[in-house]
């Protein structure tokens, strides 16, 4: 599920009853419809793709309808319904649109509806991924505040969860003071590592938007020191452009065919001898290829974790 925009709720209206407005449109119309409605609805507007479980990297390759939905107070139903319909009617002169759906949230208030949809997700033993507008519900856990549904890794995708669990296990068993996060996305793995005690972290991503989002999320999570995010990939790291040319711990949650390519570009070389590599984003049937890549470069597979069809691997590099 992908949230493309989201406005925090109005705190004063928690006890109010709400109407949910929703319309499903083709992907190419979503921005137009969203932009038209975003100024009209008072409490929030979200767009989500009407399909589940797509790896962030695959988003460009999938298409599907987008559901745009938002909420407004029931007592102002006439006013807002009129505004929404008028705005959509103007658009309808240019494009075909389906009939929107208005439904009462019954006994739920908007906050409840919102929170039901987006809950904090405990991950591993110590971590909890918390939607950024909520408090950490469990003071014994280490919170990572991230907007759910973000295209760059929000903790809800299996591959991110597996990478987080593997990272946490690795940091319990070994001391690592430095880490490279290859394909940092939202920065979620870097933020987790920083909060679990890793002092120097370099996050890189080929998508400049991911770098902007990672920096923002790091700031929001008070990861002030030690985390830097830059555009690029293995080659930029190897060329010593950034703070760490290699590290004792490297994490990469990227689809397996890209991981395979990255091995060809020197992924193995950015891990120091005796260092560890956490790989996620691997479908079960792709595992043999990745294990082969690892063994050819003197890595020994120490652990694998599986959730559904997805597998994550922890490998250790030999001393040589
Ligand atoms: N690390 C995050 C994001 C994973 S999504 C998480 O675990 O949730 C994969 C990320 O890898 C995307 O942000 C994508 O832009 C990035 N990526 C894809 N190909 C890459 C490459 N060749 N080098 C570096 N980053 C890449």
Tab-separated table of C-alpha atoms and ligand atoms in Angstrom:
chain	number	residue	atom	x	y	z
A	1	UNK	CA	0.000	0.000	0.000
A	2	UNK	CA	1.485	3.328	-0.979
A	3	UNK	CA	0.661	6.607	0.658
A	4	UNK	CA	1.578	9.450	-1.578
A	5	UNK	CA	0.422	12.260	0.610
A	6	UNK	CA	-0.920	12.514	4.065
A	7	UNK	CA	-1.994	15.349	6.322
A	8	UNK	CA	-1.927	14.851	10.085
A	9	UNK	CA	-5.294	14.817	11.760
A	10	UNK	CA	-6.873	17.663	13.616
A	11	UNK	CA	-6.308	16.715	17.263
A	12	UNK	CA	-9.384	18.597	18.504
A	13	UNK	CA	-11.803	16.510	16.523
A	14	UNK	CA	-11.074	13.123	18.072
A	15	UNK	CA	-14.566	12.527	19.458
A	16	UNK	CA	-16.310	13.513	16.285
A	17	UNK	CA	-17.983	11.107	13.896
A	18	UNK	CA	-16.506	11.066	10.436
A	19	UNK	CA	-17.452	10.354	6.866
A	20	UNK	CA	-14.975	8.549	4.649
A	21	UNK	CA	-14.901	9.681	1.062
A	22	UNK	CA	-13.240	7.410	-1.468
A	23	UNK	CA	-12.744	7.152	-5.216
A	24	UNK	CA	-10.768	4.633	-7.272
A	25	UNK	CA	-9.028	5.995	-10.357
A	26	UNK	CA	-6.420	4.897	-12.880
A	27	UNK	CA	-2.846	5.603	-11.930
A	28	UNK	CA	-2.375	8.383	-14.482
A	29	UNK	CA	-5.314	10.339	-13.014
A	30	UNK	CA	-4.365	9.912	-9.366
A	31	UNK	CA	-2.227	13.030	-9.063
A	32	UNK	CA	-4.845	15.196	-10.742
A	33	UNK	CA	-7.664	13.943	-8.516
A	34	UNK	CA	-5.495	14.047	-5.388
A	35	UNK	CA	-4.318	17.571	-6.054
A	36	UNK	CA	-7.884	18.730	-6.634
A	37	UNK	CA	-9.164	17.252	-3.376
A	38	UNK	CA	-6.252	17.830	-1.068
A	39	UNK	CA	-7.269	21.402	-0.315
A	40	UNK	CA	-10.897	20.509	0.195
A	41	UNK	CA	-10.906	17.799	2.838
A	42	UNK	CA	-9.957	19.097	6.274
A	43	UNK	CA	-8.453	16.116	8.044
A	44	UNK	CA	-6.499	13.982	5.699
A	45	UNK	CA	-6.163	12.570	2.254
A	46	UNK	CA	-4.396	9.384	1.332
A	47	UNK	CA	-3.826	7.572	-1.890
A	48	UNK	CA	-3.009	3.915	-1.967
A	49	UNK	CA	-2.437	1.446	-4.717
A	50	UNK	CA	-5.092	-1.208	-4.825
A	51	UNK	CA	-2.676	-4.083	-4.569
A	52	UNK	CA	-0.629	-5.454	-1.732
A	53	UNK	CA	2.862	-6.682	-1.151
A	54	UNK	CA	4.827	-5.112	-3.908
A	55	UNK	CA	8.506	-4.747	-3.266
A	56	UNK	CA	9.382	-1.039	-3.415
A	57	UNK	CA	11.788	-1.586	-6.241
A	58	UNK	CA	9.075	-3.172	-8.373
A	59	UNK	CA	6.686	-0.247	-8.155
A	60	UNK	CA	7.578	1.141	-11.534
A	61	UNK	CA	6.745	-2.169	-13.143
A	62	UNK	CA	3.289	-2.614	-11.674
A	63	UNK	CA	0.223	-0.690	-12.516
A	64	UNK	CA	-3.171	-0.760	-10.921
A	65	UNK	CA	-5.927	1.503	-9.801
A	66	UNK	CA	-5.320	3.997	-7.016
A	67	UNK	CA	-7.826	4.493	-4.225
A	68	UNK	CA	-7.901	8.042	-2.965
A	69	UNK	CA	-9.659	8.524	0.310
A	70	UNK	CA	-10.122	11.157	2.951
A	71	UNK	CA	-12.246	12.024	5.938
A	72	UNK	CA	-14.429	14.895	7.090
A	73	UNK	CA	-16.715	15.499	10.116
A	74	UNK	CA	-20.190	14.011	9.739
A	75	UNK	CA	-21.853	17.208	10.997
A	76	UNK	CA	-20.467	19.037	7.951
A	77	UNK	CA	-21.462	16.291	5.510
A	78	UNK	CA	-23.518	18.542	3.230
A	79	UNK	CA	-20.799	21.157	2.950
A	80	UNK	CA	-17.945	18.764	2.202
A	81	UNK	CA	-19.928	16.387	-0.010
A	82	UNK	CA	-20.959	19.403	-2.090
A	83	UNK	CA	-17.373	20.666	-2.344
A	84	UNK	CA	-16.013	17.246	-3.312
A	85	UNK	CA	-18.712	16.625	-5.929
A	86	UNK	CA	-18.306	20.115	-7.438
A	87	UNK	CA	-14.543	19.673	-7.706
A	88	UNK	CA	-14.937	16.228	-9.284
A	89	UNK	CA	-17.574	17.531	-11.708
A	90	UNK	CA	-15.121	20.119	-12.997
A	91	UNK	CA	-12.560	17.336	-13.585
A	92	UNK	CA	-15.230	15.194	-15.242
A	93	UNK	CA	-15.420	17.732	-18.061
A	94	UNK	CA	-11.878	16.666	-18.975
A	95	UNK	CA	-11.613	13.018	-17.914
A	96	UNK	CA	-13.787	10.010	-17.112
A	97	UNK	CA	-14.198	9.419	-13.385
A	98	UNK	CA	-16.149	6.782	-11.446
A	99	UNK	CA	-18.810	7.721	-8.902
A	100	UNK	CA	-17.216	8.430	-5.505
A	101	UNK	CA	-18.300	6.550	-2.386
A	102	UNK	CA	-19.231	8.295	0.865
A	103	UNK	CA	-19.545	6.083	3.933
A	104	UNK	CA	-20.108	6.833	7.583
A	105	UNK	CA	-17.458	5.595	9.978
A	106	UNK	CA	-20.320	4.721	12.345
A	107	UNK	CA	-19.114	4.631	15.906
A	108	UNK	CA	-15.511	5.116	15.037
A	109	UNK	CA	-13.883	8.477	15.056
A	110	UNK	CA	-11.378	9.422	12.448
A	111	UNK	CA	-8.455	8.763	14.746
A	112	UNK	CA	-9.667	5.247	15.414
A	113	UNK	CA	-10.161	4.584	11.719
A	114	UNK	CA	-6.713	5.895	10.986
A	115	UNK	CA	-5.021	3.965	13.770
A	116	UNK	CA	-6.796	0.771	12.856
A	117	UNK	CA	-5.281	1.074	9.431
A	118	UNK	CA	-1.802	1.981	10.583
A	119	UNK	CA	-0.600	0.290	13.730
A	120	UNK	CA	2.885	0.240	15.244
A	121	UNK	CA	4.620	-2.942	14.112
A	122	UNK	CA	6.955	-4.704	16.585
A	123	UNK	CA	9.898	-6.204	14.707
A	124	UNK	CA	12.398	-8.654	16.180
A	125	UNK	CA	13.053	-8.527	19.931
A	126	UNK	CA	13.713	-4.860	20.458
A	127	UNK	CA	12.449	-2.772	17.555
A	128	UNK	CA	9.055	-1.250	16.851
A	129	UNK	CA	8.176	0.669	13.694
A	130	UNK	CA	5.795	3.460	14.710
A	131	UNK	CA	3.745	5.659	12.342
A	132	UNK	CA	5.339	9.057	12.710
A	133	UNK	CA	2.259	10.776	14.169
A	134	UNK	CA	1.880	8.277	17.033
A	135	UNK	CA	3.704	7.898	20.345
A	136	UNK	CA	5.789	4.796	20.963
A	137	UNK	CA	3.277	2.460	22.679
A	138	UNK	CA	6.007	0.276	24.235
A	139	UNK	CA	8.768	2.065	26.165
A	140	UNK	CA	10.772	-1.189	26.369
A	141	UNK	CA	11.221	-1.178	22.608
A	142	UNK	CA	13.388	0.958	20.382
A	143	UNK	CA	11.061	3.011	18.163
A	144	UNK	CA	11.695	3.825	14.524
A	145	UNK	CA	9.299	6.588	13.491
A	146	UNK	CA	8.425	6.276	9.810
A	147	UNK	CA	5.316	7.132	7.790
A	148	UNK	CA	3.584	3.889	6.907
A	149	UNK	CA	3.034	3.135	3.283
A	150	UNK	CA	6.066	5.067	2.129
A	151	UNK	CA	7.344	3.755	-1.164
A	152	UNK	CA	10.881	3.520	0.157
A	153	UNK	CA	10.409	1.029	2.947
A	154	UNK	CA	8.085	1.592	5.864
A	155	UNK	CA	8.622	-1.570	7.815
A	156	UNK	CA	5.485	-3.167	6.478
A	157	UNK	CA	7.111	-5.134	3.670
A	158	UNK	CA	8.440	-8.607	4.510
A	159	UNK	CA	11.851	-7.830	3.065
A	160	UNK	CA	12.286	-4.792	5.323
A	161	UNK	CA	11.104	-6.702	8.375
A	162	UNK	CA	13.466	-9.577	7.604
A	163	UNK	CA	16.360	-7.160	7.117
A	164	UNK	CA	15.561	-5.474	10.449
A	165	UNK	CA	15.390	-8.788	12.316
A	166	UNK	CA	18.652	-10.001	10.763
A	167	UNK	CA	20.330	-6.663	11.517
A	168	UNK	CA	19.209	-6.820	15.128
A	169	UNK	CA	20.435	-10.423	15.514
A	170	UNK	CA	23.745	-9.536	13.943
A	171	UNK	CA	24.237	-6.572	16.292
A	172	UNK	CA	23.435	-8.704	19.344
A	173	UNK	CA	26.060	-11.273	18.362
A	174	UNK	CA	28.807	-8.965	17.075
A	175	UNK	CA	30.046	-5.488	17.774
A	176	UNK	CA	29.858	-3.266	14.730
A	177	UNK	CA	30.694	0.397	14.973
A	178	UNK	CA	30.238	1.070	11.255
A	179	UNK	CA	27.700	0.087	8.633
A	180	UNK	CA	26.938	0.686	4.959
A	181	UNK	CA	23.242	0.644	4.019
A	182	UNK	CA	23.106	-0.070	0.304
A	183	UNK	CA	19.754	1.005	-1.164
A	184	UNK	CA	18.780	2.900	1.980
A	185	UNK	CA	15.262	3.823	0.732
A	186	UNK	CA	13.524	5.487	3.685
A	187	UNK	CA	16.666	5.095	5.797
A	188	UNK	CA	14.842	2.614	8.037
A	189	UNK	CA	17.757	0.152	8.361
A	190	UNK	CA	20.248	2.954	9.049
A	191	UNK	CA	17.975	4.470	11.686
A	192	UNK	CA	17.538	1.068	13.345
A	193	UNK	CA	21.307	0.484	13.317
A	194	UNK	CA	22.015	3.932	14.783
A	195	UNK	CA	19.480	3.354	17.564
A	196	UNK	CA	21.017	-0.064	18.268
A	197	UNK	CA	24.409	1.546	18.746
A	198	UNK	CA	26.226	1.621	15.381
A	199	UNK	CA	28.255	4.829	15.398
A	200	UNK	CA	29.142	5.504	11.755
A	201	UNK	CA	26.651	4.785	9.007
A	202	UNK	CA	26.742	5.495	5.299
A	203	UNK	CA	23.475	5.098	3.383
A	204	UNK	CA	23.476	5.221	-0.411
A	205	UNK	CA	20.690	4.892	-2.936
A	206	UNK	CA	20.497	5.383	-6.693
A	207	UNK	CA	17.260	7.330	-6.227
A	208	UNK	CA	17.933	10.920	-5.061
A	209	UNK	CA	14.430	11.110	-3.578
A	210	UNK	CA	15.338	8.224	-1.248
A	211	UNK	CA	18.330	10.239	-0.028
A	212	UNK	CA	16.140	13.234	0.744
A	213	UNK	CA	13.602	11.025	2.568
A	214	UNK	CA	16.350	9.167	4.507
A	215	UNK	CA	17.856	12.439	5.737
A	216	UNK	CA	14.423	13.667	6.795
A	217	UNK	CA	13.612	10.418	8.615
A	218	UNK	CA	16.995	10.357	10.344
A	219	UNK	CA	16.333	13.866	11.630
A	220	UNK	CA	12.825	12.950	12.760
A	221	UNK	CA	14.304	10.011	14.691
A	222	UNK	CA	16.964	12.177	16.313
A	223	UNK	CA	19.739	10.302	14.558
A	224	UNK	CA	21.851	13.418	14.484
A	225	UNK	CA	25.378	12.153	14.411
A	226	UNK	CA	27.000	9.366	12.518
A	227	UNK	CA	24.460	8.877	9.734
A	228	UNK	CA	25.121	10.278	6.288
A	229	UNK	CA	23.132	9.602	3.135
A	230	UNK	CA	24.391	10.106	-0.404
A	231	UNK	CA	23.308	9.272	-3.932
A	232	UNK	CA	25.094	6.330	-5.508
A	233	UNK	CA	25.816	2.657	-5.194
A	234	UNK	CA	28.724	0.215	-4.926
A	235	UNK	CA	30.916	2.042	-7.437
A	236	UNK	CA	30.688	5.385	-5.647
A	237	UNK	CA	31.532	3.689	-2.343
A	238	UNK	CA	34.526	1.881	-3.838
A	239	UNK	CA	35.790	5.098	-5.393
A	240	UNK	CA	36.092	6.449	-1.820
A	241	UNK	CA	33.747	9.317	-2.591
A	242	UNK	CA	32.033	9.031	0.774
A	243	UNK	CA	32.870	8.586	4.462
A	244	UNK	CA	33.189	4.779	4.362
A	245	UNK	CA	34.909	2.955	1.470
A	246	UNK	CA	34.083	-0.343	3.200
A	247	UNK	CA	32.582	-1.459	6.487
A	248	UNK	CA	32.514	-4.381	8.909
A	249	UNK	CA	28.748	-4.555	8.339
A	250	UNK	CA	26.883	-4.003	5.077
A	251	UNK	CA	23.104	-4.341	4.641
A	252	UNK	CA	21.285	-4.401	1.313
A	253	UNK	CA	17.575	-4.991	0.861
A	254	UNK	CA	17.264	-4.901	-2.919
A	255	UNK	CA	15.671	-7.429	-5.263
A	256	UNK	CA	17.894	-10.440	-5.975
A	257	UNK	CA	18.623	-9.757	-9.686
A	258	UNK	CA	19.993	-6.325	-8.716
A	259	UNK	CA	21.989	-7.848	-5.833
A	260	UNK	CA	23.511	-10.260	-8.343
A	261	UNK	CA	24.503	-7.320	-10.576
A	262	UNK	CA	25.921	-5.491	-7.581
A	263	UNK	CA	28.146	-8.484	-6.757
A	264	UNK	CA	29.547	-8.032	-10.269
A	265	UNK	CA	30.266	-4.386	-9.425
A	266	UNK	CA	32.138	-5.204	-6.208
A	267	UNK	CA	29.516	-5.591	-3.468
A	268	UNK	CA	31.749	-8.198	-1.794
A	269	UNK	CA	34.641	-5.739	-1.660
A	270	UNK	CA	32.843	-3.147	0.458
A	271	UNK	CA	32.734	-5.666	3.332
A	272	UNK	CA	35.974	-5.857	5.353
A	273	UNK	CA	37.576	-9.300	6.005
A	274	UNK	CA	35.658	-11.086	8.797
A	275	UNK	CA	32.896	-8.571	8.262
A	276	UNK	CA	29.188	-9.335	7.806
A	277	UNK	CA	26.755	-8.889	4.956
A	278	UNK	CA	22.977	-8.881	5.453
A	279	UNK	CA	21.029	-9.385	2.233
A	280	UNK	CA	17.236	-9.233	1.908
A	281	UNK	CA	14.867	-8.957	-1.047
A	282	UNK	CA	15.523	-12.541	-2.153
A	283	UNK	CA	12.694	-14.831	-3.251
A	284	UNK	CA	13.118	-18.420	-2.095
A	285	UNK	CA	13.765	-19.663	-5.629
A	286	UNK	CA	16.458	-16.988	-6.123
A	287	UNK	CA	18.411	-18.056	-3.042
A	288	UNK	CA	20.779	-20.555	-4.776
A	289	UNK	CA	22.000	-17.839	-7.163
A	290	UNK	CA	22.703	-15.457	-4.288
A	291	UNK	CA	24.441	-18.168	-2.235
A	292	UNK	CA	26.594	-18.894	-5.259
A	293	UNK	CA	27.501	-15.192	-5.576
A	294	UNK	CA	28.452	-15.166	-1.882
A	295	UNK	CA	30.548	-18.349	-1.989
A	296	UNK	CA	32.447	-17.227	-5.061
A	297	UNK	CA	33.539	-14.178	-3.085
A	298	UNK	CA	34.639	-16.053	0.042
A	299	UNK	CA	31.535	-15.440	2.106
A	300	UNK	CA	30.082	-18.150	4.320
A	301	UNK	CA	26.316	-18.142	4.867
A	302	UNK	CA	25.739	-18.036	8.639
A	303	UNK	CA	21.976	-17.686	8.855
A	304	UNK	CA	18.859	-17.455	6.706
A	305	UNK	CA	15.422	-16.183	7.732
A	306	UNK	CA	12.229	-16.645	5.764
A	307	UNK	CA	8.831	-14.938	5.779
A	308	UNK	CA	6.386	-16.106	3.112
A	309	UNK	CA	8.350	-16.416	-0.116
A	310	UNK	CA	11.022	-13.942	0.996
A	311	UNK	CA	14.408	-14.865	2.423
A	312	UNK	CA	17.131	-12.831	4.119
A	313	UNK	CA	20.719	-14.019	4.485
A	314	UNK	CA	23.511	-13.239	6.937
A	315	UNK	CA	26.959	-14.051	5.540
A	316	UNK	CA	30.459	-13.649	6.937
A	317	UNK	CA	33.502	-12.821	4.852
A	318	UNK	CA	36.614	-14.940	5.280
A	319	UNK	CA	39.755	-13.527	6.849
A	320	UNK	CA	41.784	-13.541	3.643
B	1	LIG	N1	16.498	-0.286	2.685
B	1	LIG	C1	15.090	0.001	2.599
B	1	LIG	C2	14.628	0.184	1.166
B	1	LIG	C3	14.578	-1.068	0.327
B	1	LIG	S1	13.871	-0.745	-1.255
B	1	LIG	C4	14.314	-1.085	3.305
B	1	LIG	O1	14.922	-2.056	3.724
B	1	LIG	O2	13.101	-0.976	3.457
B	1	LIG	C5	15.315	-0.885	-2.279
B	1	LIG	C6	16.037	0.419	-2.446
B	1	LIG	O3	17.205	0.160	-3.223
B	1	LIG	C7	15.250	1.489	-3.212
B	1	LIG	O4	15.244	2.672	-2.478
B	1	LIG	C8	15.997	1.629	-4.536
B	1	LIG	O5	16.014	2.958	-5.029
B	1	LIG	C9	17.406	1.203	-4.151
B	1	LIG	N2	18.215	0.655	-5.252
B	1	LIG	C10	17.792	-0.058	-6.334
B	1	LIG	N3	18.829	-0.417	-7.110
B	1	LIG	C11	19.947	0.059	-6.498
B	1	LIG	C12	21.341	0.012	-6.794
B	1	LIG	N4	21.778	-0.601	-7.895
B	1	LIG	N5	22.197	0.612	-5.944
B	1	LIG	C13	21.754	1.241	-4.838
B	1	LIG	N6	20.452	1.340	-4.510
B	1	LIG	C14	19.553	0.750	-5.320
